[in-house]
C-alpha cells in the first residue's frame, strides 16, 4: 500500500500543467486548432515536426492565442513560443476515439447490481454491489399499491455520481443524451465497441448501456397509477467503501411531477429507438411514458423535497414548464398525436443550455431531428429557429471570449465541465441544421476546455491528458486500492461557488476559472456524475462524425 501511495505521489509530482494550454489529446485533421500562450512575452508561435518548422504565426489578442488550424496533416508536432516550455501534440483521425469509448465505458463502471469482471473492467474489476431486489417503500413514496414498509425489486441502473444512489431525475437527461447520440449518429455507434459484456451481441453498445438504466427506471413507476418515484437511495450517503461493502438499507423515496415527466420523456424516446429492435419492450416503454404523462397531468405541481430523515441528493426543481414541454415533445415525436404538439407549444420553453433541471431545449432538439416526420400542425420554421438562435448566441460568446472557449465567469458553477459540454451539444445542433462551420469550431473549443485549454492547463477527464484528475470524488476510485482512478470520468471542474470550502483543504485560487482542487473531498469541483459524462460521449462522437 505504501509503495502504491509513493508511486501515486511520484506520478502526480511528475505531471505538470502545460504553460501552453491546448487540448492534450490533440486534434482531428479538420479541427479548429487553438492554443493559449497566456503571459507569453513573444509575439509569435512556431509549429515544428521534428526539426522542421511547418507553420509560424502571430499570437492574437491579450491572451496570446495561437491559431494553427491551417495545419491538417496527421502527425506528431511540437508547439513553441519563446520563453515557454514547448508542448507536443498530435493530429490524427482517431485522436478522440479512445476518449469517446472511455466516456461511455464509465457507465459500465458505474453499473449497480452486477460484478465487473477483469475481462471487462481490467484493474478496476469489483464484486457486485447493491442487488436492490428488496427495496423498502419509504412513507414518502407510498401509494395504495406500494404500501409503507413493503419491498419492491428495483435492480440495475447506474450509480449517479460519486455516491451509490439512483435518481430518476438526473438519470433522465443522462439516458436521453445517450439515446439522442445514437439517434443523431447511428452509423458511428453501430461500429463502436466498448468491451462490455454485451459487445458480442448485434446491438450498438451505447444502446446496451442505455438499457441497463432503462430497465431500472421502469421499476420506479407505480404500475397502479403511473406515478414515478424520485429516487432509490440510502437514508444517508455511504462512507468511503466499495459497492459490495455498502450495506445500508435501500429505500424507494418520494413521488414527484418532475420524476414522472423525466420518466415520460425518456421512455417515449426509448420506445422509438427500440421499436424495431425489441418491439414488445418498446411497446411497454411507450405505455409507461403515456401513463406517467397522464399522472403528471392530474398531479402537475407535486414538487420533491427530501423528507425528514433522508439526506441523499435531492434534485429538487420548482420550475416544471420545461419538463412538461420536454415530455410532450418526445411523446409527440413518438406517437404523432397532435395533442402533444399543442401541449408542447403551450409551454414553449425559452431556448437555453440544457441541465438536469432545465430540459426544455431537449424537446426543441428532438423536434428538429425528427422534423421531416412530424404532422402538418408542427411549426417547422419555429423549431429550426429555436435551435439556431441558441447556437448563434453561443457562437457569438465564443467569438467574444478572451480564451476563445465561450465560457464566462457565470458558467463556472457546480459542474462547469458539464455546462461546457452541453453548450457544445447545443452548438452541434446548429451545425447539424446547416449552420456555419464556426459553430462546430466553437463546440471544439469547449471540448478543448475540458481537455486542457483552460486556466489550469489540465485535463478534467480521468486517465486522459498529461495532467488529469488523480483523486476524483468517486467512491470506487478512492476505495479500490488501485492507484489510477477509473478512467473516462469528466469531473465537475472549477466552481466559483466553493461549496465545499469549509470542508476541504484551501483552494489554490478562488478565481472562477481556477477554483478547483484535485482532492477526493471536493464534491463541489472534483466529483463525477453521469449527466456530465453523457454530453462528453455525445460531443466526442459528434466531432468525429461531423469533422
Ligand atoms: Ca452490443
Ligand atoms: Ca425544470
Short mmCIF file of C-alpha atoms and ligand atoms in Angstrom, two decimals:
data_model
loop_
_atom_site.label_atom_id
_atom_site.label_comp_id
_atom_site.label_asym_id
_atom_site.label_seq_id
_atom_site.Cartn_x
_atom_site.Cartn_y
_atom_site.Cartn_z
CA UNK A 1 0.00 0.00 0.00
CA UNK A 2 2.84 2.38 0.87
CA UNK A 3 4.53 1.54 -2.44
CA UNK A 4 1.32 2.31 -4.30
CA UNK A 5 0.94 5.58 -2.45
CA UNK A 6 4.53 6.56 -3.24
CA UNK A 7 4.04 5.71 -6.91
CA UNK A 8 0.94 7.87 -6.93
CA UNK A 9 2.76 10.81 -5.36
CA UNK A 10 5.61 10.50 -7.85
CA UNK A 11 3.22 10.30 -10.78
CA UNK A 12 1.43 13.40 -9.54
CA UNK A 13 4.68 15.26 -8.98
CA UNK A 14 5.95 14.35 -12.45
CA UNK A 15 2.87 15.70 -14.23
CA UNK A 16 2.94 19.43 -14.76
CA UNK A 17 0.31 21.75 -16.05
CA UNK A 18 1.10 22.93 -19.55
CA UNK A 19 2.11 26.56 -19.82
CA UNK A 20 0.92 26.44 -23.38
CA UNK A 21 -2.70 25.45 -22.95
CA UNK A 22 -4.26 23.26 -25.59
CA UNK A 23 -6.30 20.11 -26.00
CA UNK A 24 -3.97 17.48 -24.54
CA UNK A 25 -5.38 14.71 -26.75
CA UNK A 26 -4.54 16.61 -29.91
CA UNK A 27 -6.82 17.29 -32.85
CA UNK A 28 -8.63 15.75 -35.77
CA UNK A 29 -7.17 16.75 -39.16
CA UNK A 30 -10.07 19.13 -39.82
CA UNK A 31 -10.44 20.51 -36.28
CA UNK A 32 -10.01 24.16 -35.42
CA UNK A 33 -6.69 24.12 -33.56
CA UNK A 34 -6.06 26.75 -30.92
CA UNK A 35 -3.68 27.15 -28.02
CA UNK A 36 -3.35 29.85 -25.39
CA UNK A 37 0.12 31.13 -24.52
CA UNK A 38 -1.10 33.19 -21.58
CA UNK A 39 1.56 35.54 -20.26
CA UNK A 40 3.88 34.99 -23.21
CA UNK A 41 6.22 37.88 -23.94
CA UNK A 42 6.80 36.76 -27.53
CA UNK A 43 4.54 37.83 -30.38
CA UNK A 44 4.64 34.68 -32.47
CA UNK A 45 4.40 30.92 -32.30
CA UNK A 46 6.03 28.13 -34.30
CA UNK A 47 4.95 24.57 -35.01
CA UNK A 48 7.67 22.02 -35.69
CA UNK A 49 7.61 18.47 -36.98
CA UNK A 50 10.90 17.01 -35.86
CA UNK A 51 13.43 19.79 -36.59
CA UNK A 52 11.38 21.19 -39.45
CA UNK A 53 9.23 24.28 -38.99
CA UNK A 54 5.84 23.64 -40.62
CA UNK A 55 3.92 26.71 -39.51
CA UNK A 56 4.62 30.09 -37.98
CA UNK A 57 2.03 32.62 -36.90
CA UNK A 58 1.28 35.69 -34.80
CA UNK A 59 -0.19 35.35 -31.31
CA UNK A 60 -3.53 37.15 -31.18
CA UNK A 61 -5.14 39.37 -28.52
CA UNK A 62 -4.00 39.94 -24.95
CA UNK A 63 -4.45 36.27 -24.05
CA UNK A 64 -1.92 35.34 -26.78
CA UNK A 65 -3.95 32.92 -28.85
CA UNK A 66 -2.20 30.67 -31.34
CA UNK A 67 -4.38 29.55 -34.24
CA UNK A 68 -2.75 26.70 -36.15
CA UNK A 69 -5.94 25.39 -37.76
CA UNK A 70 -4.24 25.58 -41.16
CA UNK A 71 -2.21 22.54 -40.21
CA UNK A 72 -4.26 19.49 -41.28
CA UNK A 73 -1.74 16.72 -41.96
CA UNK A 74 -1.80 13.88 -39.41
CA UNK A 75 1.42 13.57 -37.44
CA UNK A 76 3.30 14.42 -34.26
CA UNK A 77 4.19 18.07 -33.75
CA UNK A 78 5.62 20.49 -31.24
CA UNK A 79 4.24 23.94 -30.47
CA UNK A 80 6.84 26.54 -29.48
CA UNK A 81 6.57 30.03 -28.06
CA UNK A 82 9.77 31.75 -26.92
CA UNK A 83 10.03 31.80 -23.14
CA UNK A 84 7.53 28.96 -22.52
CA UNK A 85 8.07 25.21 -22.31
CA UNK A 86 7.30 23.67 -25.74
CA UNK A 87 4.37 21.24 -25.96
CA UNK A 88 4.00 18.18 -28.13
CA UNK A 89 0.65 17.48 -29.78
CA UNK A 90 -0.83 15.08 -32.27
CA UNK A 91 -3.09 15.39 -35.29
CA UNK A 92 -4.87 12.11 -36.06
CA UNK A 93 -8.19 10.91 -37.41
CA UNK A 94 -8.58 8.76 -34.28
CA UNK A 95 -7.46 11.42 -31.78
CA UNK A 96 -10.75 11.17 -29.85
CA UNK A 97 -11.70 7.54 -30.48
CA UNK A 98 -10.35 6.19 -27.21
CA UNK A 99 -11.79 9.06 -25.18
CA UNK A 100 -15.18 8.54 -26.82
CA UNK A 101 -15.19 4.89 -25.82
CA UNK A 102 -13.97 5.61 -22.30
CA UNK A 103 -16.63 8.29 -21.80
CA UNK A 104 -19.28 5.59 -22.36
CA UNK A 105 -17.43 2.80 -20.58
CA UNK A 106 -17.83 4.91 -17.45
CA UNK A 107 -21.49 3.92 -17.41
CA UNK A 108 -20.47 0.28 -17.30
CA UNK A 109 -18.08 1.05 -14.41
CA UNK A 110 -20.95 2.73 -12.55
CA UNK A 111 -23.46 -0.10 -13.05
CA UNK A 112 -25.34 -1.16 -9.94
CA UNK A 113 -26.34 -4.79 -9.24
CA UNK A 114 -23.57 -6.53 -11.17
CA UNK A 115 -20.00 -7.68 -10.76
CA UNK A 116 -17.40 -6.13 -13.06
CA UNK A 117 -15.05 -8.97 -14.05
CA UNK A 118 -11.45 -8.22 -15.01
CA UNK A 119 -12.22 -9.32 -18.57
CA UNK A 120 -14.17 -6.08 -19.00
CA UNK A 121 -13.03 -3.89 -16.11
CA UNK A 122 -9.29 -4.59 -16.05
CA UNK A 123 -7.65 -3.42 -12.82
CA UNK A 124 -10.96 -1.83 -11.74
CA UNK A 125 -12.74 -5.19 -11.51
CA UNK A 126 -15.00 -5.44 -8.46
CA UNK A 127 -17.68 -7.65 -6.92
CA UNK A 128 -21.36 -6.85 -7.41
CA UNK A 129 -22.88 -4.15 -5.25
CA UNK A 130 -26.47 -3.19 -4.46
CA UNK A 131 -28.67 -6.00 -5.75
CA UNK A 132 -31.63 -3.68 -4.98
CA UNK A 133 -34.04 -6.60 -5.13
CA UNK A 134 -35.55 -5.77 -1.72
CA UNK A 135 -36.03 -2.05 -1.59
CA UNK A 136 -38.29 -0.72 1.17
CA UNK A 137 -41.09 1.69 0.29
CA UNK A 138 -40.47 4.87 2.30
CA UNK A 139 -43.59 6.72 3.53
CA UNK A 140 -42.81 9.49 1.01
CA UNK A 141 -43.23 7.05 -1.89
CA UNK A 142 -46.20 5.11 -0.58
CA UNK A 143 -49.41 4.51 -2.52
CA UNK A 144 -52.30 2.06 -2.20
CA UNK A 145 -50.36 -0.45 -4.30
CA UNK A 146 -46.98 0.30 -2.72
CA UNK A 147 -47.66 0.38 0.99
CA UNK A 148 -45.22 1.73 3.54
CA UNK A 149 -42.60 -0.82 4.53
CA UNK A 150 -43.34 -3.23 1.69
CA UNK A 151 -40.48 -4.29 -0.59
CA UNK A 152 -40.06 -3.88 -4.33
CA UNK A 153 -37.41 -5.20 -6.68
CA UNK A 154 -35.59 -2.39 -8.48
CA UNK A 155 -32.20 -3.66 -9.68
CA UNK A 156 -29.74 -2.33 -12.29
CA UNK A 157 -29.35 1.34 -13.22
CA UNK A 158 -26.20 3.42 -12.80
CA UNK A 159 -24.77 4.93 -9.66
CA UNK A 160 -25.44 8.61 -10.14
CA UNK A 161 -22.11 10.17 -9.34
CA UNK A 162 -19.52 9.77 -6.59
CA UNK A 163 -22.21 8.09 -4.46
CA UNK A 164 -24.12 4.82 -4.79
CA UNK A 165 -27.64 6.16 -5.17
CA UNK A 166 -30.02 6.18 -8.15
CA UNK A 167 -32.11 9.22 -9.04
CA UNK A 168 -34.88 9.31 -11.61
CA UNK A 169 -34.46 12.98 -12.50
CA UNK A 170 -30.72 13.03 -13.14
CA UNK A 171 -30.73 9.75 -14.97
CA UNK A 172 -33.40 11.27 -17.24
CA UNK A 173 -31.28 13.79 -19.12
CA UNK A 174 -28.37 11.34 -19.00
CA UNK A 175 -30.21 8.47 -20.65
CA UNK A 176 -31.79 10.82 -23.17
CA UNK A 177 -28.36 12.16 -24.15
CA UNK A 178 -27.10 8.64 -24.89
CA UNK A 179 -30.26 7.79 -26.86
CA UNK A 180 -30.04 11.08 -28.78
CA UNK A 181 -26.39 10.39 -29.58
CA UNK A 182 -27.49 7.16 -31.22
CA UNK A 183 -30.44 8.79 -32.99
CA UNK A 184 -28.17 11.50 -34.40
CA UNK A 185 -25.12 9.38 -35.30
CA UNK A 186 -26.33 5.77 -35.75
CA UNK A 187 -23.56 4.55 -38.08
CA UNK A 188 -20.86 5.79 -35.71
CA UNK A 189 -22.31 3.91 -32.76
CA UNK A 190 -23.06 0.79 -34.78
CA UNK A 191 -19.30 0.48 -35.28
CA UNK A 192 -18.23 1.37 -31.73
CA UNK A 193 -17.34 -1.43 -29.29
CA UNK A 194 -16.88 -0.68 -25.61
CA UNK A 195 -15.61 -4.07 -24.39
CA UNK A 196 -18.64 -4.62 -22.16
CA UNK A 197 -20.43 -7.95 -21.65
CA UNK A 198 -22.91 -7.06 -24.42
CA UNK A 199 -20.26 -6.20 -27.01
CA UNK A 200 -20.74 -9.59 -28.66
CA UNK A 201 -24.42 -9.01 -29.46
CA UNK A 202 -25.69 -7.14 -32.52
CA UNK A 203 -26.97 -4.10 -30.64
CA UNK A 204 -24.75 -0.98 -30.54
CA UNK A 205 -23.09 -0.90 -27.14
CA UNK A 206 -24.38 2.60 -26.38
CA UNK A 207 -27.91 1.14 -26.52
CA UNK A 208 -26.96 -1.86 -24.39
CA UNK A 209 -25.71 0.63 -21.83
CA UNK A 210 -28.85 2.77 -22.03
CA UNK A 211 -30.97 -0.35 -21.48
CA UNK A 212 -29.15 -1.04 -18.23
CA UNK A 213 -30.66 2.15 -16.84
CA UNK A 214 -34.00 1.93 -18.67
CA UNK A 215 -34.65 -1.50 -17.13
CA UNK A 216 -34.17 0.05 -13.70
CA UNK A 217 -36.20 3.17 -14.49
CA UNK A 218 -39.20 1.06 -15.49
CA UNK A 219 -39.33 -0.36 -11.95
CA UNK A 220 -39.57 3.15 -10.50
CA UNK A 221 -43.10 3.54 -11.87
CA UNK A 222 -46.05 2.55 -9.74
CA UNK A 223 -47.97 0.26 -12.11
CA UNK A 224 -51.24 1.07 -10.34
CA UNK A 225 -51.36 4.79 -11.11
CA UNK A 226 -48.42 5.72 -13.38
CA UNK A 227 -46.65 7.82 -10.76
CA UNK A 228 -42.86 7.64 -10.61
CA UNK A 229 -40.64 7.57 -7.54
CA UNK A 230 -37.99 10.22 -7.16
CA UNK A 231 -35.08 8.07 -6.14
CA UNK A 232 -33.77 4.78 -4.83
CA UNK A 233 -31.25 5.59 -2.11
CA UNK A 234 -29.92 5.01 1.36
CA UNK A 235 -31.23 7.33 4.05
CA UNK A 236 -27.75 8.91 4.15
CA UNK A 237 -24.64 8.78 1.96
CA UNK A 238 -22.32 5.79 2.33
CA UNK A 239 -18.83 6.04 3.77
CA UNK A 240 -15.80 5.62 1.53
CA UNK A 241 -16.30 1.95 0.70
CA UNK A 242 -16.62 -0.23 -2.39
CA UNK A 243 -20.13 -1.01 -3.69
CA UNK A 244 -20.18 -4.55 -2.25
CA UNK A 245 -19.16 -3.17 1.16
CA UNK A 246 -22.02 -0.66 1.25
CA UNK A 247 -24.70 -2.40 3.32
CA UNK A 248 -27.09 0.40 4.31
CA UNK A 249 -30.74 -0.44 3.65
CA UNK A 250 -32.21 0.97 0.45
CA UNK A 251 -35.46 2.88 0.09
CA UNK A 252 -37.83 3.98 -2.60
CA UNK A 253 -38.20 7.69 -1.81
CA UNK A 254 -40.68 10.34 -2.90
CA UNK A 255 -43.03 10.76 -5.84
CA UNK A 256 -42.99 13.92 -7.90
CA UNK A 257 -44.21 15.58 -11.05
CA UNK A 258 -40.64 16.13 -12.23
CA UNK A 259 -39.81 12.43 -11.83
CA UNK A 260 -42.94 11.45 -13.78
CA UNK A 261 -42.16 13.89 -16.61
CA UNK A 262 -38.48 12.92 -16.85
CA UNK A 263 -39.61 9.31 -16.98
CA UNK A 264 -42.24 10.06 -19.64
CA UNK A 265 -39.74 11.90 -21.84
CA UNK A 266 -37.07 9.21 -21.62
CA UNK A 267 -39.46 6.26 -22.07
CA UNK A 268 -41.08 7.95 -25.07
CA UNK A 269 -37.62 8.46 -26.60
CA UNK A 270 -36.55 4.90 -25.81
CA UNK A 271 -39.72 3.39 -27.22
CA UNK A 272 -38.97 4.80 -30.68
CA UNK A 273 -35.27 3.92 -30.50
CA UNK A 274 -36.05 0.28 -29.62
CA UNK A 275 -39.19 -0.05 -31.74
CA UNK A 276 -37.59 -2.20 -34.45
CA UNK A 277 -35.13 -3.96 -32.16
CA UNK A 278 -37.31 -5.02 -29.22
CA UNK A 279 -40.92 -4.36 -30.26
CA UNK A 280 -42.54 -5.70 -27.09
CA UNK A 281 -40.20 -3.87 -24.76
CA UNK A 282 -40.67 -0.70 -26.82
CA UNK A 283 -44.42 -1.01 -26.59
CA UNK A 284 -44.17 -1.36 -22.81
CA UNK A 285 -41.97 1.75 -22.67
CA UNK A 286 -44.50 3.72 -24.68
CA UNK A 287 -47.38 2.71 -22.41
CA UNK A 288 -45.25 3.56 -19.37
CA UNK A 289 -44.49 7.01 -20.84
CA UNK A 290 -48.16 7.67 -21.53
CA UNK A 291 -49.33 6.63 -18.06
CA UNK A 292 -46.62 8.77 -16.41
CA UNK A 293 -47.76 11.70 -18.57
CA UNK A 294 -51.41 11.19 -17.53
CA UNK A 295 -50.40 11.06 -13.86
CA UNK A 296 -48.42 14.30 -14.26
CA UNK A 297 -51.42 16.00 -15.88
CA UNK A 298 -53.51 15.06 -12.85
CA UNK A 299 -50.71 15.98 -10.41
CA UNK A 300 -49.00 18.95 -12.07
CA UNK A 301 -47.30 20.56 -9.07
CA UNK A 302 -46.07 17.83 -6.73
CA UNK A 303 -42.55 19.11 -6.04
CA UNK A 304 -39.93 16.96 -4.36
CA UNK A 305 -38.19 17.85 -1.12
CA UNK A 306 -36.09 15.45 0.87
CA UNK A 307 -38.34 14.01 3.59
CA UNK A 308 -37.20 14.23 7.21
CA UNK A 309 -34.54 11.62 7.88
CA UNK A 310 -33.30 11.42 4.28
CA UNK A 311 -30.15 13.34 3.33
CA UNK A 312 -29.10 11.90 -0.04
CA UNK A 313 -29.20 14.07 -3.19
CA UNK A 314 -32.42 15.98 -3.68
CA UNK A 315 -32.57 17.04 -7.33
CA UNK A 316 -35.43 19.31 -6.38
CA UNK A 317 -36.88 21.51 -9.12
CA UNK A 318 -39.57 24.14 -8.65
CA UNK A 319 -39.95 25.06 -12.34
CA UNK A 320 -41.65 22.33 -14.31
CA UNK A 321 -42.79 24.05 -17.52
CA UNK A 322 -39.65 22.78 -19.23
CA UNK A 323 -40.25 19.21 -18.02
CA UNK A 324 -43.84 19.32 -19.34
CA UNK A 325 -42.60 20.66 -22.67
CA UNK A 326 -39.83 18.08 -23.00
CA UNK A 327 -42.13 15.14 -22.22
CA UNK A 328 -44.75 16.50 -24.62
CA UNK A 329 -42.17 16.89 -27.39
CA UNK A 330 -40.87 13.34 -27.05
CA UNK A 331 -44.39 11.91 -26.86
CA UNK A 332 -45.32 13.92 -29.94
CA UNK A 333 -42.35 12.64 -31.94
CA UNK A 334 -43.02 9.07 -30.86
CA UNK A 335 -46.81 8.90 -31.14
CA UNK A 336 -47.61 11.55 -33.76
CA UNK A 337 -50.61 12.59 -31.65
CA UNK A 338 -51.22 16.28 -32.43
CA UNK A 339 -52.45 16.99 -28.89
CA UNK A 340 -48.85 16.58 -27.70
CA UNK A 341 -47.73 19.30 -30.11
CA UNK A 342 -50.33 21.59 -28.56
CA UNK A 343 -49.14 20.61 -25.08
CA UNK A 344 -45.56 21.41 -26.07
CA UNK A 345 -46.50 24.72 -27.62
CA UNK A 346 -48.45 25.71 -24.51
CA UNK A 347 -45.18 25.63 -22.53
CA UNK A 348 -42.88 26.52 -25.49
CA UNK A 349 -39.67 26.70 -23.48
CA UNK A 350 -37.23 29.56 -23.98
CA UNK A 351 -34.05 28.32 -25.66
CA UNK A 352 -31.38 27.55 -23.08
CA UNK A 353 -28.39 25.31 -22.42
CA UNK A 354 -29.71 22.02 -21.04
CA UNK A 355 -29.09 20.84 -17.49
CA UNK A 356 -30.82 18.29 -15.24
CA UNK A 357 -33.34 20.88 -14.04
CA UNK A 358 -33.63 22.73 -17.34
CA UNK A 359 -34.66 20.33 -20.06
CA UNK A 360 -36.81 22.36 -22.45
CA UNK A 361 -34.09 22.55 -25.09
CA UNK A 362 -34.02 18.74 -25.29
CA UNK A 363 -37.54 18.96 -26.70
CA UNK A 364 -36.51 21.52 -29.32
CA UNK A 365 -33.58 19.25 -30.28
CA UNK A 366 -35.71 16.12 -30.73
CA UNK A 367 -38.35 18.02 -32.69
CA UNK A 368 -35.67 19.38 -35.03
CA UNK A 369 -34.08 15.99 -35.56
CA UNK A 370 -37.44 14.40 -36.47
CA UNK A 371 -38.90 17.45 -38.24
CA UNK A 372 -39.49 15.63 -41.54
CA UNK A 373 -41.72 13.05 -39.85
CA UNK A 374 -43.89 15.48 -37.87
CA UNK A 375 -47.54 16.18 -38.70
CA UNK A 376 -48.83 19.26 -40.54
CA UNK A 377 -49.58 21.03 -37.24
CA UNK A 378 -45.89 21.24 -36.31
CA UNK A 379 -44.28 24.65 -36.91
CA UNK A 380 -41.01 23.58 -38.53
CA UNK A 381 -39.77 27.13 -39.00
CA UNK A 382 -40.16 27.80 -35.28
CA UNK A 383 -38.44 24.54 -34.36
CA UNK A 384 -35.45 25.37 -36.55
CA UNK A 385 -35.34 28.95 -35.27
CA UNK A 386 -35.26 27.88 -31.60
CA UNK A 387 -32.29 25.61 -32.26
CA UNK A 388 -30.48 28.06 -34.50
CA UNK A 389 -30.81 31.14 -32.31
CA UNK A 390 -29.24 29.43 -29.32
CA UNK A 391 -26.37 28.07 -31.41
CA UNK A 392 -25.84 31.56 -32.86
CA UNK A 393 -25.82 33.15 -29.39
CA UNK A 394 -23.21 30.67 -28.15
CA UNK A 395 -21.13 31.21 -31.28
CA UNK A 396 -21.08 34.95 -30.57
CA UNK A 397 -19.98 34.29 -26.97
CA UNK A 398 -17.15 32.16 -28.35
CA UNK A 399 -16.06 34.96 -30.66
CA UNK A 400 -16.18 37.48 -27.83
CA UNK A 401 -14.34 35.44 -25.20
CA UNK A 402 -10.68 36.12 -24.48
CA UNK A 403 -9.82 32.43 -24.36
CA UNK A 404 -11.93 31.63 -27.37
CA UNK A 405 -13.85 28.97 -25.48
CA UNK A 406 -17.04 30.98 -24.98
CA UNK A 407 -17.12 30.35 -21.23
CA UNK A 408 -17.98 33.24 -18.94
CA UNK A 409 -17.43 33.53 -15.18
CA UNK A 410 -21.09 32.65 -14.64
CA UNK A 411 -20.51 29.28 -16.32
CA UNK A 412 -18.07 28.22 -13.60
CA UNK A 413 -20.68 26.88 -11.22
CA UNK A 414 -21.14 23.33 -9.96
CA UNK A 415 -20.37 21.04 -12.89
CA UNK A 416 -18.75 23.64 -15.16
CA UNK A 417 -17.38 20.81 -17.33
CA UNK A 418 -20.92 19.56 -17.90
CA UNK A 419 -22.06 23.11 -18.65
CA UNK A 420 -19.29 23.47 -21.25
CA UNK A 421 -20.14 20.13 -22.87
CA UNK A 422 -23.87 20.87 -23.00
CA UNK A 423 -23.07 24.22 -24.64
CA UNK A 424 -21.06 22.24 -27.20
CA UNK A 425 -24.03 19.89 -27.70
CA UNK A 426 -26.27 22.87 -28.47
CA UNK A 427 -23.73 24.33 -30.92
CA UNK A 428 -23.55 20.97 -32.67
CA UNK A 429 -27.32 21.12 -33.26
CA UNK A 430 -26.82 24.44 -35.07
CA UNK A 431 -24.23 22.86 -37.32
CA UNK A 432 -26.39 19.77 -37.91
CA UNK A 433 -29.19 22.09 -39.06
CA UNK A 434 -26.98 23.70 -41.71
CA UNK A 435 -25.28 26.37 -39.60
CA UNK A 436 -21.78 27.65 -40.41
CA UNK A 437 -18.60 25.67 -39.79
CA UNK A 438 -17.67 28.07 -36.95
CA UNK A 439 -20.45 26.50 -34.82
CA UNK A 440 -18.53 23.23 -34.90
CA UNK A 441 -15.30 25.12 -34.17
CA UNK A 442 -16.96 26.72 -31.14
CA UNK A 443 -18.07 23.26 -29.96
CA UNK A 444 -14.49 22.05 -30.44
CA UNK A 445 -13.28 24.95 -28.29
CA UNK A 446 -15.50 23.90 -25.37
CA UNK A 447 -14.27 20.32 -25.77
CA UNK A 448 -10.71 21.72 -25.78
CA UNK A 449 -11.51 23.48 -22.49
CA UNK A 450 -12.39 20.20 -20.83
CA UNK A 451 -9.21 18.58 -22.17
CA UNK A 452 -6.64 21.24 -21.34
CA UNK A 453 -7.19 24.63 -22.97
CA UNK A 454 -8.13 26.18 -19.65
CA UNK A 455 -6.69 28.45 -17.00
CA UNK A 456 -5.25 25.48 -15.09
CA UNK A 457 -3.62 23.85 -18.12
CA UNK A 458 -5.08 20.49 -17.15
CA UNK A 459 -7.46 17.89 -18.44
CA UNK A 460 -10.65 17.33 -16.42
CA UNK A 461 -11.07 13.75 -17.64
CA UNK A 462 -9.56 10.91 -15.62
CA UNK A 463 -6.92 8.93 -17.49
CA UNK A 464 -6.69 11.38 -20.42
CA UNK A 465 -4.17 14.17 -20.96
CA UNK A 466 -0.73 14.93 -19.50
CA UNK A 467 -2.25 16.20 -16.24
CA UNK A 468 -5.61 14.74 -15.26
CA UNK A 469 -7.62 14.24 -12.05
CA UNK A 470 -5.99 11.68 -9.75
CA UNK A 471 -8.41 11.91 -6.82
CA UNK A 472 -11.95 12.36 -8.16
CA UNK A 473 -14.85 12.36 -5.72
CA UNK A 474 -15.88 8.86 -6.82
CA UNK A 475 -16.12 6.23 -4.10
CA UNK A 476 -14.84 3.23 -6.12
CA UNK A 477 -11.82 5.20 -7.39
CA UNK A 478 -10.98 6.20 -3.80
CA UNK A 479 -11.69 2.85 -2.11
CA UNK A 480 -10.41 0.26 -4.60
CA UNK A 481 -6.70 0.35 -3.74
CA UNK A 482 -5.81 0.86 -7.42
CA UNK A 483 -3.67 3.96 -7.95
CA UNK A 484 -5.13 5.35 -11.18
CA UNK A 485 -8.76 6.43 -10.90
CA UNK A 486 -11.35 4.70 -13.06
CA UNK A 487 -10.69 6.27 -16.49
CA UNK A 488 -13.04 8.28 -18.68
CA UNK A 489 -14.84 10.30 -15.98
CA UNK A 490 -15.13 14.05 -16.51
CA UNK A 491 -15.00 15.81 -13.15
CA UNK A 492 -17.18 18.80 -12.32
CA UNK A 493 -14.34 21.27 -12.74
CA UNK A 494 -13.79 24.82 -11.47
CA UNK A 495 -16.67 26.04 -9.31
CA UNK A 496 -16.65 29.61 -8.08
CA UNK A 497 -19.34 28.64 -5.54
CA UNK A 498 -16.63 26.91 -3.43
CA UNK A 499 -19.50 24.96 -1.84
CA UNK A 500 -17.18 22.58 0.00
CA UNK A 501 -14.56 25.14 1.08
CA UNK A 502 -15.28 24.73 4.79
CA UNK A 503 -14.75 21.00 4.48
CA UNK A 504 -11.72 20.76 2.18
CA UNK A 505 -8.12 21.99 2.12
CA UNK A 506 -7.93 25.55 0.79
CA UNK A 507 -8.48 26.02 -2.93
CA UNK A 508 -5.24 27.35 -4.50
CA UNK A 509 -7.31 30.00 -6.27
CA UNK A 510 -10.82 31.34 -5.92
CA UNK A 511 -10.89 32.87 -9.41
CA UNK A 512 -13.91 31.31 -11.16
CA UNK A 513 -11.88 29.55 -13.86
CA UNK A 514 -9.31 28.27 -11.33
CA UNK A 515 -11.48 27.34 -8.32
CA UNK A 516 -10.62 23.66 -8.40
CA UNK A 517 -8.80 21.11 -6.26
CA UNK A 518 -7.85 17.60 -7.25
CA UNK A 519 -8.86 16.16 -3.89
CA UNK A 520 -11.38 13.44 -3.04
CA UNK A 521 -13.00 15.73 -0.50
CA UNK A 522 -14.09 18.20 -3.18
CA UNK A 523 -17.55 17.17 -4.27
CA UNK A 524 -18.02 20.74 -5.50
CA UNK A 525 -15.14 20.73 -8.00
CA UNK A 526 -13.92 17.15 -8.37
CA UNK A 527 -16.99 14.89 -8.29
CA UNK A 528 -18.04 12.81 -11.27
CA UNK A 529 -21.64 12.50 -12.50
CA UNK A 530 -23.46 10.54 -15.17
CA UNK A 531 -25.13 13.68 -16.53
CA UNK A 532 -21.72 15.22 -17.30
CA UNK A 533 -20.28 12.12 -18.91
CA UNK A 534 -23.22 11.75 -21.30
CA UNK A 535 -22.53 15.03 -23.14
CA UNK A 536 -18.80 14.18 -23.15
CA UNK A 537 -19.66 10.99 -25.04
CA UNK A 538 -22.07 12.88 -27.28
CA UNK A 539 -19.62 15.66 -28.18
CA UNK A 540 -16.70 13.27 -28.74
CA UNK A 541 -18.87 11.30 -31.19
CA UNK A 542 -20.23 14.40 -32.93
CA UNK A 543 -16.78 15.89 -33.52
CA UNK A 544 -15.63 12.60 -35.05
CA UNK A 545 -18.68 12.34 -37.32
CA UNK A 546 -19.04 15.96 -38.39
CA UNK A 547 -15.26 16.53 -38.56
CA1 LIG B 1 -23.64 -4.63 -28.12
CA1 LIG B 2 -37.21 22.39 -14.67
#
